[in-house]
mmCIF file of C-alpha atoms in Angstrom:
data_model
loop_
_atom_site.group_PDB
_atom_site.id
_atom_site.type_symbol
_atom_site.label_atom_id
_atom_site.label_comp_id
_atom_site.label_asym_id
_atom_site.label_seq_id
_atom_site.Cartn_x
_atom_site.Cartn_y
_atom_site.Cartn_z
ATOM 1 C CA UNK F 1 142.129 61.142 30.685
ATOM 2 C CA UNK F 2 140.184 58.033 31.494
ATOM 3 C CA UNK F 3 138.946 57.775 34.769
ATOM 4 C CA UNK F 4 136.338 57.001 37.470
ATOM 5 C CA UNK F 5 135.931 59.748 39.657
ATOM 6 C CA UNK F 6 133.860 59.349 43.053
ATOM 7 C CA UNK F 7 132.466 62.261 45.181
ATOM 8 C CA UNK F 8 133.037 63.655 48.064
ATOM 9 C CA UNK F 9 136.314 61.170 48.824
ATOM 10 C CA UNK F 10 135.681 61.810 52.605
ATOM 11 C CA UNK F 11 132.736 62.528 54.518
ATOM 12 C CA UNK F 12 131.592 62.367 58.196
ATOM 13 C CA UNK F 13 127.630 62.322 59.003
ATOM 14 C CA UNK F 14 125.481 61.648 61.497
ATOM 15 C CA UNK F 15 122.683 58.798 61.894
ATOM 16 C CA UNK F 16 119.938 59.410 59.648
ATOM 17 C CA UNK F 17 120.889 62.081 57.489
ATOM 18 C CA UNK F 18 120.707 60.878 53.855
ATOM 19 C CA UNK F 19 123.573 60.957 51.668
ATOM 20 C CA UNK F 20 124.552 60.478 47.489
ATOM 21 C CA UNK F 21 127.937 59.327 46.515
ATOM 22 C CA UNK F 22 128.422 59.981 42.817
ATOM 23 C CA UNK F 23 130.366 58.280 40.653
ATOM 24 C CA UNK F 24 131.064 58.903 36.679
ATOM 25 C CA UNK F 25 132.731 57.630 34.237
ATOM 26 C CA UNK F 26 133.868 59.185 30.870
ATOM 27 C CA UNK F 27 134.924 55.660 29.211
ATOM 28 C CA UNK F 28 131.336 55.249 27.778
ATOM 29 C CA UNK F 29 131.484 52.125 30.255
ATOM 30 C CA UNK F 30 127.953 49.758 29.584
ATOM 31 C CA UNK F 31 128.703 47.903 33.440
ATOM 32 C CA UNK F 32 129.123 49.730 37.091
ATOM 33 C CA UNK F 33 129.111 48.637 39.940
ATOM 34 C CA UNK F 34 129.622 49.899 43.855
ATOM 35 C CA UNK F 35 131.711 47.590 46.313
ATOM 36 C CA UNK F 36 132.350 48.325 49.769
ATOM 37 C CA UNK F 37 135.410 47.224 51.631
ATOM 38 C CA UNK F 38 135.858 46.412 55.168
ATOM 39 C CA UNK F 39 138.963 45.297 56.929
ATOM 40 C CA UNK F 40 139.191 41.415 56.227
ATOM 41 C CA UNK F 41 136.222 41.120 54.196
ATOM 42 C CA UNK F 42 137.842 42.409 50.897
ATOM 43 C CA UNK F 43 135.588 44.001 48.837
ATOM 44 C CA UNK F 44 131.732 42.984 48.728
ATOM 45 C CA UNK F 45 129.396 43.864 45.508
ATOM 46 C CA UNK F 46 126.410 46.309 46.765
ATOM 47 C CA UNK F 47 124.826 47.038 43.514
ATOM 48 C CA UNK F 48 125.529 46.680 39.826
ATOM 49 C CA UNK F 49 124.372 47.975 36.484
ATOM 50 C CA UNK F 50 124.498 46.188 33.123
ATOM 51 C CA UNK F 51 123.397 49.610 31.241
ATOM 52 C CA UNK F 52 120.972 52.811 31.509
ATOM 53 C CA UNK F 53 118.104 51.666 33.871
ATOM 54 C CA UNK F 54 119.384 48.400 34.577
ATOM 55 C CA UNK F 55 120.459 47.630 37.809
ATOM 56 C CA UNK F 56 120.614 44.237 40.306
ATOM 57 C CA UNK F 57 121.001 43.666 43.587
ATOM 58 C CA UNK F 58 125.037 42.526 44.780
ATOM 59 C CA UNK F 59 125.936 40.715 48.225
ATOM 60 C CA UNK F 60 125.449 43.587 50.370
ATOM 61 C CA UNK F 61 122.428 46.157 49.139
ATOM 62 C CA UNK F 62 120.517 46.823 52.503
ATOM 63 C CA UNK F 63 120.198 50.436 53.558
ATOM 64 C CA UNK F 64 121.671 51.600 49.756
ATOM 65 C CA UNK F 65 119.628 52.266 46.744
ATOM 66 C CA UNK F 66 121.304 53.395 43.093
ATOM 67 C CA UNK F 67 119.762 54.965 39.798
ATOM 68 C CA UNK F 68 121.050 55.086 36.414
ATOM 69 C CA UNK F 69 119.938 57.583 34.342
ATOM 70 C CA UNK F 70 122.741 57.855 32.119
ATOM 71 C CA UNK F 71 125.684 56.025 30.982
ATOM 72 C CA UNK F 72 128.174 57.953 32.751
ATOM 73 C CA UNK F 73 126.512 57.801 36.317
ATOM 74 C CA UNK F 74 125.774 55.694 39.232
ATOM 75 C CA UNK F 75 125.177 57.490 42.310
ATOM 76 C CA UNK F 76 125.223 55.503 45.606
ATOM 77 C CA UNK F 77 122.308 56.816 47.930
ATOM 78 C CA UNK F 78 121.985 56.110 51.576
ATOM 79 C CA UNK F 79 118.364 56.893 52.692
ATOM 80 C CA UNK F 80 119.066 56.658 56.418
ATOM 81 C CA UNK F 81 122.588 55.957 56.936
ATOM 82 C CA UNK F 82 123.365 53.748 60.355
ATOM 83 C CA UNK F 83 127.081 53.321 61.802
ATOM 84 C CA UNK F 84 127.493 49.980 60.067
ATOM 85 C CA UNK F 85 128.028 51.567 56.804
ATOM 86 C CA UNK F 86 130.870 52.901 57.952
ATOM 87 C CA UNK F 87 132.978 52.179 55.117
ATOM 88 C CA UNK F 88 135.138 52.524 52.216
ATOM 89 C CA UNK F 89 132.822 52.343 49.171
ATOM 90 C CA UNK F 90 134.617 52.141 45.526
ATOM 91 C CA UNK F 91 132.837 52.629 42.311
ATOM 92 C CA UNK F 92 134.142 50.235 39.482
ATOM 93 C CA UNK F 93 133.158 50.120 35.550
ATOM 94 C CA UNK F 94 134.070 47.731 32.615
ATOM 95 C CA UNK F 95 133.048 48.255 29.277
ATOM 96 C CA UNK F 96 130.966 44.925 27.975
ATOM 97 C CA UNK F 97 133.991 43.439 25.991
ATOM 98 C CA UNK F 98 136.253 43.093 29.068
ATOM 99 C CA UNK F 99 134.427 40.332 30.799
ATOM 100 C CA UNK F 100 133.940 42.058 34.132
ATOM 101 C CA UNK F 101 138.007 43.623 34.541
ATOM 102 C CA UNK F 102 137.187 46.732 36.560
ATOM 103 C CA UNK F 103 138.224 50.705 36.288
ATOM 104 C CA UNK F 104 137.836 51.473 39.858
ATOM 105 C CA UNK F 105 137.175 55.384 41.113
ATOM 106 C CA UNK F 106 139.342 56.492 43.819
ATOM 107 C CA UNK F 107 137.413 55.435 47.039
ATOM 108 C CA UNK F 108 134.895 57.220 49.451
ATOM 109 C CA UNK F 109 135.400 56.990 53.068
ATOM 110 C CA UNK F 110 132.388 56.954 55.182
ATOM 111 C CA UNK F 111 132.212 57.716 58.575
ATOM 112 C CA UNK F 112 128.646 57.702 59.978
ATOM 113 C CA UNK F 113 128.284 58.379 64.044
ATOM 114 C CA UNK J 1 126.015 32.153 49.551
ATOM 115 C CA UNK J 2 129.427 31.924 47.045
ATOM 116 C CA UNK J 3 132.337 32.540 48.861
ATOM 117 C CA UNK J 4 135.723 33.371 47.710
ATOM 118 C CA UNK J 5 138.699 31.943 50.070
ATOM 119 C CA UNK J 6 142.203 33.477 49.766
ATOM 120 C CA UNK J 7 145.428 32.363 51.329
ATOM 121 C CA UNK J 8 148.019 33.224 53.022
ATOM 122 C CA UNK J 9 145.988 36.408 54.670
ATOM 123 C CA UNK J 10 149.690 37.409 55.252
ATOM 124 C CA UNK J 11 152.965 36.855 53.051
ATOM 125 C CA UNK J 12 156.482 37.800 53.465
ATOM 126 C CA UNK J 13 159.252 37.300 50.828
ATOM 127 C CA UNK J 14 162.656 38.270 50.592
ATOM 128 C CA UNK J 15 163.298 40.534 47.343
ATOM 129 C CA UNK J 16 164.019 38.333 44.469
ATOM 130 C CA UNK J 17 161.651 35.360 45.739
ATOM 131 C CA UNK J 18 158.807 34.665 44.315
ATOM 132 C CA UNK J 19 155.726 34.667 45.799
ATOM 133 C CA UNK J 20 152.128 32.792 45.688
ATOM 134 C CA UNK J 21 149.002 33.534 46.435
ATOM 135 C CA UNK J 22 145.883 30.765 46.751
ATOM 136 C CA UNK J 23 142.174 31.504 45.686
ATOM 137 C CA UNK J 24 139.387 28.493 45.962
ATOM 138 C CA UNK J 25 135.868 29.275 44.783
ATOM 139 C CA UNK J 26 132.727 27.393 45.259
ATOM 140 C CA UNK J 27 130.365 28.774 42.207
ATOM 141 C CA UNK J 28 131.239 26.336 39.978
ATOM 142 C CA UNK J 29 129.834 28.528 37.095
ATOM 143 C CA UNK J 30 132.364 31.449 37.835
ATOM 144 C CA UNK J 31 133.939 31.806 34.760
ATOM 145 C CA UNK J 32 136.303 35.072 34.855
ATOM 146 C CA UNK J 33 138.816 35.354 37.571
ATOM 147 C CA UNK J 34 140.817 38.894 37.834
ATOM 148 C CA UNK J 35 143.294 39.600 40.776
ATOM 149 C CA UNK J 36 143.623 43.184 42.049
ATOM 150 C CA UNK J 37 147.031 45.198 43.332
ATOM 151 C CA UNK J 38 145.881 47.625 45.912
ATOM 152 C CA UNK J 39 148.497 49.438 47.423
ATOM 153 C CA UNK J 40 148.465 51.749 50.519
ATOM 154 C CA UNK J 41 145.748 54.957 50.667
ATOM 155 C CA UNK J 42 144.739 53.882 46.960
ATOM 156 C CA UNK J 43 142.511 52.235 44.307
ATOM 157 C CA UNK J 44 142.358 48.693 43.535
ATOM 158 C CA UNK J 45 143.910 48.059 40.061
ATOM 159 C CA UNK J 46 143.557 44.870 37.809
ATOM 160 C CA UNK J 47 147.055 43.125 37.348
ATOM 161 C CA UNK J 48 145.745 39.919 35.149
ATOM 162 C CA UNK J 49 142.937 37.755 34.705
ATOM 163 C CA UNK J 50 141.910 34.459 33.197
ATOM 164 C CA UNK J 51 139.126 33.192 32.037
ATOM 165 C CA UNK J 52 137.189 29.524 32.432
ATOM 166 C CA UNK J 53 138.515 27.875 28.943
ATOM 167 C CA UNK J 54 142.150 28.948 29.857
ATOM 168 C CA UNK J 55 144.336 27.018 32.749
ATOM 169 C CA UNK J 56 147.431 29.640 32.416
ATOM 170 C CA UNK J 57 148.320 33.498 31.832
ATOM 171 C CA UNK J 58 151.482 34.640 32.302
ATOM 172 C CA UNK J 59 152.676 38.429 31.407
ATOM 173 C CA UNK J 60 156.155 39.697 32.636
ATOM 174 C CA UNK J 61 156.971 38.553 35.984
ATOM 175 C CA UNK J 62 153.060 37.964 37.411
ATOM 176 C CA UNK J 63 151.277 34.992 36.048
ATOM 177 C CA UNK J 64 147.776 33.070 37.064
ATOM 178 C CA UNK J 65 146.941 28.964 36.974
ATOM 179 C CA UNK J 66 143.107 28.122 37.186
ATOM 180 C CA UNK J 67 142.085 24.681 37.518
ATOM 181 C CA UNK J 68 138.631 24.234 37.311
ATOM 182 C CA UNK J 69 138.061 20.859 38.396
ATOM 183 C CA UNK J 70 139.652 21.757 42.067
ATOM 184 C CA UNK J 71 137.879 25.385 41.583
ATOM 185 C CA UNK J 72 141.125 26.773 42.268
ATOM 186 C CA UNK J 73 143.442 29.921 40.603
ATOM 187 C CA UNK J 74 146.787 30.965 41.938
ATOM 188 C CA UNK J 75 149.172 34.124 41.664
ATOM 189 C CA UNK J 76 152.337 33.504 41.069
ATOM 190 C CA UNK J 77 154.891 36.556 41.427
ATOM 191 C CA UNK J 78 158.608 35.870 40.561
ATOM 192 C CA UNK J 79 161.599 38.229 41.322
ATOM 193 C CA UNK J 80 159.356 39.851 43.785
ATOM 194 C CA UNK J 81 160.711 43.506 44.024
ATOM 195 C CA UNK J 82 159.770 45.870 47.127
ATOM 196 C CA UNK J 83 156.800 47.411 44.720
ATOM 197 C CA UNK J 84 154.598 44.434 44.534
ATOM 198 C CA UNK J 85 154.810 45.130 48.517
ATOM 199 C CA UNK J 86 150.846 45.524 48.469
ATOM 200 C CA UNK J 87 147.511 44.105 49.277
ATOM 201 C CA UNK J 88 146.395 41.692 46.414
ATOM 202 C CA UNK J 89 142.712 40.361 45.811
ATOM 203 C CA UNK J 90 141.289 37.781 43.512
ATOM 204 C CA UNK J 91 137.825 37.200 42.371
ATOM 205 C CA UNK J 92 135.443 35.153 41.196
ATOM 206 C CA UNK J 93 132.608 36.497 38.363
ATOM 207 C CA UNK J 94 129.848 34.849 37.430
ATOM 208 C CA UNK J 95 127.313 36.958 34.922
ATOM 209 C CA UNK J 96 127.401 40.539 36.393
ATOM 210 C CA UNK J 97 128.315 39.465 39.604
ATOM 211 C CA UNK J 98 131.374 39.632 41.372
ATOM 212 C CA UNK J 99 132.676 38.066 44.716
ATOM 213 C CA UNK J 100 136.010 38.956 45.941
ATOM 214 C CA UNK J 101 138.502 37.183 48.362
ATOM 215 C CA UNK J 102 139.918 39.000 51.680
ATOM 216 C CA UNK J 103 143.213 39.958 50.561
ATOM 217 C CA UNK J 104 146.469 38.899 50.884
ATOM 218 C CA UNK J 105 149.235 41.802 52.507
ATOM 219 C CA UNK J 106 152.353 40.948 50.981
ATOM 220 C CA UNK J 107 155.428 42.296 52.065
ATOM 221 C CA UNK J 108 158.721 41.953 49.817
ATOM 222 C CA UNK J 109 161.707 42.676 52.283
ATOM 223 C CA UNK J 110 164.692 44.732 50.555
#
């Protein structure tokens, strides 16, 4: 099946403590991208990728950081996580022909204290 | 920075209505415009998009009007049914970047 799949899908830390989110995708997808979403904010761009070892800055990368290694992943990494990124953080993909229409993964929700 | 404005925030309908939802952008070199059904506890799923050398899309009962000179794209639902009851986003891409409006909650009333 063709999916996105995001892990964990719920986690609770505490100030500080670093954290990955992964995300893959088996749809041999060139573009990801992470979004976080906030309650009347929609959904805001934190990082994107265009391919393997390319990646850009969205609207919202401070305090996040993101590799890509290979096709399939884009982990979201929070060095030192801070209550403000209390979230819910989606990872998205499009392959290259699909102007940017997104997969998105099921959602991670973030609760940092 | 490039902003994405959506309106109504809120929209009610009686089932069978139809419904519309308002986008304006300000990058005037956006050039693909998707809108997003997210309903309750789940992921945000592409309904239809449009891009910048089209001014209409229509499929089934959901269709999309850009016009570029206003920098403005609509959503237009007819014989809303209590399953487009849901939160629905459009955006605004320009390159590899995407900006996405607040959301409209709309509620279709049985």
């Amino acid at each position: 099946e063709a999916q996105v799949t995001q892990n964990p899908r719920y986690l609770i830390t505490v100030t500080g403590k670093k954290l990955t989110v992964t995300c893959s995708q088996n749809m041999n997808h060139e573009y990801m991208s992470w979004y976080r979403q906030d309650p009347g904010l929609g959904l805001r761009q934190i990082y994107y990728s265009m391919n393997v070892e390319v990646t850009d800055k969205g609207d919202v990368p401070e305090g996040y950081k993101v590799s890509r290694k290979e096709k399939r992943n884009f982990p979201l990494i929070l060095e030192s996580p801070s209550p403000n990124q209390t979230s819910l953080y989606f990872c998205a993909s499009s392959p290259r022909d699909r102007g940017l229409g997104l997969y998105f993964g099921p959602g991670t929700r973030l609760t940092v204290t | 920075g490039e902003n994405v404005e959506q309106h109504p925030s809120t929209l009610s309908v009686q089932e069978g209505d139809s419904a519309v939802i308002k986008c304006t952008y300000s990058d005037s070199a956006s050039n693909y415009f998707p809108w997003y059904k997210q309903e309750l506890g789940k992921r945000p799923q592409l309904i239809i998009d449009i891009r910048s050398n089209v001014g209409e899309k229509k499929d089934q009962r959901i269709a999309v009007t850009l016009n570029k000179t206003a920098k403005h794209f609509s959503l237009h639902i007819t014989e809303t049914q209590p399953e487009d009851s849901a939160v629905y986003f459009c955006a605004a891409s320009r390159g590899f970047k995407t900006i996405f409006g607040a959301g409209t909650r709309l509620f279709v009333k049985a």
